[in-house]
CSV table of C-alpha atoms and ligand atoms in Angstrom, one decimal:
chain,number,residue,atom,x,y,z
A,7,MET,CA,6.3,-8.0,-67.8
A,8,VAL,CA,4.7,-11.4,-66.9
A,9,ALA,CA,2.5,-13.0,-69.5
A,10,LEU,CA,-1.0,-13.5,-67.9
A,11,LYS,CA,-2.5,-16.9,-68.3
A,12,VAL,CA,-6.0,-15.4,-68.0
A,13,PRO,CA,-5.8,-12.0,-69.9
A,14,VAL,CA,-6.9,-9.0,-67.9
A,15,SER,CA,-8.2,-6.0,-69.9
A,16,ARG,CA,-6.9,-2.4,-69.6
A,17,SER,CA,-10.4,-1.3,-68.5
A,18,LEU,CA,-10.2,-3.7,-65.5
A,19,LEU,CA,-6.8,-2.3,-64.5
A,20,HIS,CA,-8.2,1.2,-64.8
A,21,LEU,CA,-11.1,0.2,-62.5
A,22,MET,CA,-8.5,-0.9,-60.0
A,23,VAL,CA,-6.5,2.3,-60.2
A,24,ASP,CA,-9.5,4.5,-60.1
A,25,GLY,CA,-11.2,2.6,-57.2
A,26,ALA,CA,-8.0,2.7,-55.2
A,27,ALA,CA,-7.7,6.5,-55.8
A,28,GLN,CA,-11.2,6.9,-54.4
A,29,LEU,CA,-9.9,5.3,-51.2
A,30,GLY,CA,-6.9,7.7,-51.3
A,31,ILE,CA,-4.4,5.1,-52.4
A,32,ILE,CA,-2.1,5.6,-55.4
A,33,VAL,CA,-1.8,2.4,-57.5
A,34,SER,CA,1.0,2.8,-60.1
A,35,GLU,CA,1.0,1.2,-63.5
A,36,CYS,CA,3.4,-1.5,-62.2
A,37,LYS,CA,1.2,-2.2,-59.1
A,38,ALA,CA,-1.9,-2.4,-61.3
A,39,GLN,CA,-0.1,-5.1,-63.3
A,40,GLN,CA,0.5,-7.0,-60.1
A,41,PHE,CA,-3.2,-6.8,-59.3
A,42,GLY,CA,-3.8,-8.0,-62.8
A,43,LEU,CA,-1.6,-11.0,-62.3
A,44,TYR,CA,-3.4,-11.7,-59.0
A,45,LEU,CA,-6.7,-11.6,-60.7
A,46,SER,CA,-5.5,-13.8,-63.5
A,47,GLU,CA,-4.0,-16.5,-61.1
A,48,LEU,CA,-7.1,-16.3,-58.9
A,49,LEU,CA,-9.4,-17.1,-61.9
A,50,ARG,CA,-7.1,-19.8,-63.2
A,51,TRP,CA,-6.8,-21.6,-59.8
A,52,ASN,CA,-10.5,-21.1,-59.1
A,53,SER,CA,-11.4,-23.4,-61.9
A,54,SER,CA,-9.8,-26.3,-60.0
A,55,ILE,CA,-10.0,-25.4,-56.3
A,56,ASN,CA,-12.7,-23.4,-54.7
A,57,LEU,CA,-11.1,-20.0,-53.8
A,58,THR,CA,-14.0,-17.5,-54.4
A,59,GLY,CA,-17.6,-17.6,-55.5
A,60,ILE,CA,-17.1,-14.4,-57.4
A,61,THR,CA,-15.9,-15.1,-60.9
A,62,ASP,CA,-16.4,-11.9,-62.8
A,63,GLY,CA,-13.2,-9.8,-63.1
A,64,GLN,CA,-14.9,-6.5,-62.3
A,65,GLN,CA,-16.6,-7.9,-59.2
A,66,ILE,CA,-13.3,-9.4,-58.0
A,67,ILE,CA,-11.7,-6.0,-58.2
A,68,ILE,CA,-14.5,-4.4,-56.3
A,69,LYS,CA,-15.5,-7.0,-53.8
A,70,HIS,CA,-12.1,-8.5,-53.1
A,71,PHE,CA,-9.3,-6.1,-54.0
A,72,LEU,CA,-10.9,-2.7,-53.3
A,73,ASP,CA,-12.8,-4.2,-50.3
A,74,SER,CA,-9.4,-5.3,-48.9
A,75,LEU,CA,-7.8,-1.9,-49.5
A,76,ALA,CA,-10.6,-0.3,-47.6
A,77,TYR,CA,-8.9,-1.4,-44.4
A,78,LEU,CA,-6.2,1.2,-45.1
A,79,LYS,CA,-8.7,4.0,-44.4
A,80,VAL,CA,-8.3,3.1,-40.8
A,81,LEU,CA,-5.0,1.1,-40.7
A,82,GLU,CA,-2.6,4.0,-41.1
A,83,LEU,CA,0.5,1.7,-41.5
A,84,GLN,CA,3.9,3.0,-40.5
A,85,GLY,CA,5.5,0.6,-43.0
A,86,ASP,CA,7.1,-2.4,-41.5
A,87,GLU,CA,4.5,-3.6,-39.0
A,88,LYS,CA,3.9,-7.3,-38.5
A,89,LEU,CA,0.5,-8.1,-39.7
A,90,ILE,CA,-1.4,-11.4,-39.6
A,91,ASP,CA,-4.4,-12.2,-41.7
A,92,ILE,CA,-6.4,-14.8,-40.0
A,93,GLY,CA,-8.6,-17.0,-42.2
A,94,THR,CA,-7.1,-15.3,-45.3
A,95,GLY,CA,-8.6,-17.7,-47.9
A,96,ALA,CA,-7.4,-16.6,-51.3
A,97,GLY,CA,-5.4,-13.7,-49.6
A,98,PHE,CA,-8.0,-11.2,-48.5
A,99,PRO,CA,-7.4,-8.7,-47.2
A,100,GLY,CA,-3.7,-9.5,-46.6
A,101,ILE,CA,-2.3,-9.6,-50.2
A,102,PRO,CA,-3.9,-6.4,-51.5
A,103,LEU,CA,-2.6,-4.7,-48.3
A,104,LYS,CA,0.9,-6.0,-49.0
A,105,LEU,CA,0.9,-5.0,-52.6
A,106,VAL,CA,0.3,-1.3,-51.7
A,107,SER,CA,2.5,-1.5,-48.5
A,108,PRO,CA,5.5,-3.5,-49.6
A,109,LYS,CA,7.4,-3.2,-46.3
A,110,LEU,CA,4.7,-4.9,-44.3
A,111,GLN,CA,5.8,-8.2,-42.7
A,112,LEU,CA,2.8,-10.3,-43.6
A,113,VAL,CA,1.6,-13.7,-42.3
A,114,LEU,CA,-1.3,-15.3,-44.1
A,115,LEU,CA,-3.0,-18.0,-42.1
A,116,ASP,CA,-5.6,-20.5,-43.3
A,117,ALA,CA,-6.9,-23.9,-42.2
A,118,ARG,CA,-7.4,-25.1,-45.8
A,119,ILE,CA,-4.2,-26.5,-47.3
A,120,LYS,CA,-5.2,-25.9,-50.9
A,121,ARG,CA,-5.7,-22.3,-50.3
A,122,VAL,CA,-2.3,-22.0,-48.6
A,123,ALA,CA,-0.8,-23.8,-51.7
A,124,PHE,CA,-2.4,-21.1,-53.8
A,125,LEU,CA,-1.0,-18.3,-51.6
A,126,LYS,CA,2.5,-19.8,-51.8
A,127,HIS,CA,2.3,-19.9,-55.6
A,128,LEU,CA,0.9,-16.4,-55.8
A,129,SER,CA,3.6,-15.0,-53.5
A,130,ARG,CA,6.2,-16.5,-55.8
A,131,GLN,CA,4.5,-15.2,-58.9
A,132,LEU,CA,4.2,-11.7,-57.4
A,133,LYS,CA,7.8,-11.9,-56.1
A,134,LEU,CA,6.6,-10.8,-52.7
A,135,GLU,CA,9.2,-10.6,-49.9
A,136,GLY,CA,8.3,-10.7,-46.2
A,137,VAL,CA,5.3,-12.9,-46.7
A,138,LEU,CA,4.8,-16.2,-44.8
A,139,CYS,CA,1.9,-18.5,-45.7
A,140,VAL,CA,0.9,-20.7,-42.8
A,141,HIS,CA,-1.4,-23.7,-42.8
A,142,GLY,CA,-3.3,-24.4,-39.6
A,143,ARG,CA,-6.1,-23.5,-37.3
A,144,ALA,CA,-5.8,-20.1,-35.7
A,145,GLU,CA,-6.8,-21.5,-32.2
A,146,GLU,CA,-4.0,-24.1,-32.4
A,147,LEU,CA,-1.2,-21.9,-33.7
A,148,ALA,CA,-1.9,-18.9,-31.4
A,149,HIS,CA,0.2,-20.2,-28.5
A,150,HIS,CA,3.3,-21.2,-30.5
A,151,ALA,CA,6.2,-18.9,-29.5
A,152,GLN,CA,6.5,-17.9,-33.2
A,153,HIS,CA,3.1,-16.4,-33.2
A,154,TYR,CA,2.0,-15.6,-29.6
A,155,GLN,CA,1.9,-11.8,-29.1
A,156,GLN,CA,4.0,-11.2,-32.1
A,157,TYR,CA,1.8,-9.0,-34.3
A,158,ASN,CA,1.1,-5.3,-34.3
A,159,VAL,CA,-2.0,-5.9,-36.3
A,160,ALA,CA,-4.4,-8.8,-36.9
A,161,VAL,CA,-7.0,-8.5,-39.7
A,162,ALA,CA,-9.8,-10.8,-40.8
A,163,ARG,CA,-12.6,-10.7,-43.2
A,164,ALA,CA,-15.6,-13.1,-43.6
A,165,VAL,CA,-14.2,-15.6,-41.1
A,166,THR,CA,-16.6,-15.7,-38.2
A,167,GLN,CA,-18.7,-13.6,-35.8
A,168,LEU,CA,-16.9,-10.9,-33.8
A,169,ASP,CA,-16.9,-12.5,-30.4
A,170,ARG,CA,-15.3,-15.7,-31.8
A,171,LEU,CA,-12.8,-13.7,-33.8
A,172,ILE,CA,-11.7,-11.7,-30.8
A,173,ALA,CA,-11.0,-15.0,-29.0
A,174,LEU,CA,-9.1,-16.3,-32.0
A,175,ALA,CA,-7.1,-13.2,-32.8
A,176,LEU,CA,-6.2,-11.5,-29.5
A,177,PRO,CA,-3.5,-14.0,-28.5
A,178,TYR,CA,-1.6,-13.1,-31.7
A,179,ILE,CA,-1.5,-9.3,-31.0
A,180,VAL,CA,1.1,-7.4,-28.9
A,181,CYS,CA,-0.2,-5.3,-26.0
A,182,GLY,CA,-1.3,-2.0,-27.6
A,183,GLY,CA,-1.8,-3.7,-31.0
A,184,ARG,CA,-5.0,-3.8,-33.0
A,185,LEU,CA,-7.5,-6.2,-34.5
A,186,LEU,CA,-9.4,-4.9,-37.6
A,187,VAL,CA,-12.4,-6.6,-39.0
A,188,SER,CA,-14.7,-5.5,-41.8
A,189,TYR,CA,-18.4,-6.2,-41.9
A,190,GLY,CA,-21.3,-5.1,-44.1
A,191,ALA,CA,-23.9,-2.6,-43.2
A,192,GLN,CA,-25.5,-4.4,-40.2
A,193,ILE,CA,-23.0,-4.4,-37.3
A,194,ASP,CA,-25.2,-3.9,-34.1
A,195,ARG,CA,-25.3,-7.6,-33.5
A,196,GLN,CA,-21.5,-8.0,-33.9
A,197,LEU,CA,-20.9,-5.1,-31.5
A,198,GLU,CA,-23.3,-6.7,-29.0
A,199,LEU,CA,-21.5,-10.0,-29.2
A,200,ALA,CA,-18.1,-8.3,-28.9
A,201,ALA,CA,-19.1,-6.3,-25.8
A,202,LYS,CA,-19.6,-9.5,-23.9
A,203,VAL,CA,-16.0,-10.8,-24.4
A,204,LEU,CA,-13.8,-7.7,-24.7
A,205,ASP,CA,-13.0,-7.4,-21.0
A,206,GLU,CA,-12.1,-11.1,-20.8
A,207,HIS,CA,-9.5,-10.5,-23.5
A,208,SER,CA,-8.2,-7.2,-22.1
A,209,ALA,CA,-9.4,-5.4,-25.2
A,210,ALA,CA,-11.5,-2.4,-26.0
A,211,LEU,CA,-13.5,-1.2,-28.9
A,212,GLU,CA,-11.6,1.7,-30.3
A,213,LYS,CA,-13.7,2.8,-33.3
A,214,VAL,CA,-16.0,1.8,-36.1
A,215,ALA,CA,-15.2,3.5,-39.4
A,216,GLN,CA,-17.7,3.5,-42.3
A,217,VAL,CA,-16.1,3.3,-45.7
A,218,LYS,CA,-18.0,3.4,-49.0
A,219,LEU,CA,-16.8,0.7,-51.3
A,220,PRO,CA,-15.7,2.3,-54.6
A,221,HIS,CA,-17.7,1.5,-57.8
A,222,SER,CA,-20.6,0.1,-55.6
A,223,ASN,CA,-23.4,1.3,-53.4
A,224,GLU,CA,-22.2,-0.8,-50.5
A,225,VAL,CA,-20.8,0.4,-47.3
A,226,ARG,CA,-18.3,-1.4,-45.0
A,227,ASN,CA,-18.0,-1.0,-41.3
A,228,ILE,CA,-14.4,-1.5,-40.2
A,229,ILE,CA,-14.3,-2.4,-36.5
A,230,VAL,CA,-11.1,-1.6,-34.6
A,231,ILE,CA,-10.4,-3.4,-31.4
A,232,ARG,CA,-7.3,-2.4,-29.3
A,233,LYS,CA,-5.6,-4.9,-27.1
A,234,CYS,CA,-5.0,-3.0,-23.9
A,235,PHE,CA,-1.9,-2.8,-21.7
A,236,THR,CA,-2.5,-4.8,-18.6
B,27,LIG,N1,-10.7,-13.8,-45.6
B,27,LIG,C1,-11.1,-14.4,-46.9
B,27,LIG,C2,-11.6,-15.8,-46.7
B,27,LIG,C3,-13.0,-15.9,-46.1
B,27,LIG,S1,-13.6,-17.6,-46.0
B,27,LIG,C4,-12.0,-13.5,-47.7
B,27,LIG,O1,-12.5,-12.5,-47.1
B,27,LIG,O2,-12.3,-13.8,-48.8
B,27,LIG,C5,-13.1,-18.0,-44.4
B,27,LIG,C6,-11.7,-18.6,-44.4
B,27,LIG,O3,-11.3,-18.8,-43.0
B,27,LIG,C7,-11.6,-20.0,-45.0
B,27,LIG,O4,-10.6,-20.0,-46.0
B,27,LIG,C8,-11.3,-20.9,-43.9
B,27,LIG,O5,-10.5,-22.0,-44.2
B,27,LIG,C9,-10.6,-20.0,-42.9
B,27,LIG,N2,-10.8,-20.3,-41.5
B,27,LIG,C10,-12.0,-20.5,-40.8
B,27,LIG,N3,-11.8,-20.8,-39.5
B,27,LIG,C11,-10.4,-20.8,-39.3
B,27,LIG,C12,-9.6,-21.1,-38.2
B,27,LIG,N4,-10.1,-21.4,-37.1
B,27,LIG,N5,-8.2,-21.0,-38.4
B,27,LIG,C13,-7.7,-20.8,-39.6
B,27,LIG,N6,-8.5,-20.5,-40.7
B,27,LIG,C14,-9.8,-20.5,-40.6
């Protein structure tokens, strides 16, 4: 077992396991330890580089880890899909998704180099395989052969409004692939903005799923956009 530099209590690990169970996800003892290490490293690095405004362990578990796992309520992964997390910041939602779906081929993309340095460090600490941490702007990397239409799924959280996100993400996705974005309770405006650009990107709104965030009164709306076959 890895010695945590910032100790994480049993009750926090229990909160993680219980919250995941509320989402229908089994987090084993060993997985819970990995989330504990993630939490510990996030807090440690956050004291020198700005990774998150949330600094309370319990709130990190709810608002970052469980909030990220909420995507699985709609994602229904087969296992080894290629997934890109655009504007991942400190790894949300990508790393929690990878921790519970180890076969996922994950690319974490962010424009801020210090955040990417954290992600590389964290991937090593967590001994994650099949994770690539990429520094750059989404609009610039989209047309590189390595990324253009290479992903079954793109995800994003708290990056930008939905019309801009569609323009940023759709080039990465294979025909028939999906973009999943999570927003809070108010999504009418986002859907209005999206409606104006979906055709232009050969995409369609597939569904909006409401998920209650465990250990909280908040609700998330997960918007699923499907890139259509042309
Ligand atoms: N998804 C994370 C981070 C949200 S903050 C979370 O939910 O916690 C938004 C992040 O998107 C920042 O880290 C910022 O650097 C990144 N970002 C914003 N625009 C971007 C772009 N065009 N290309 C790549 N990353 C971008």
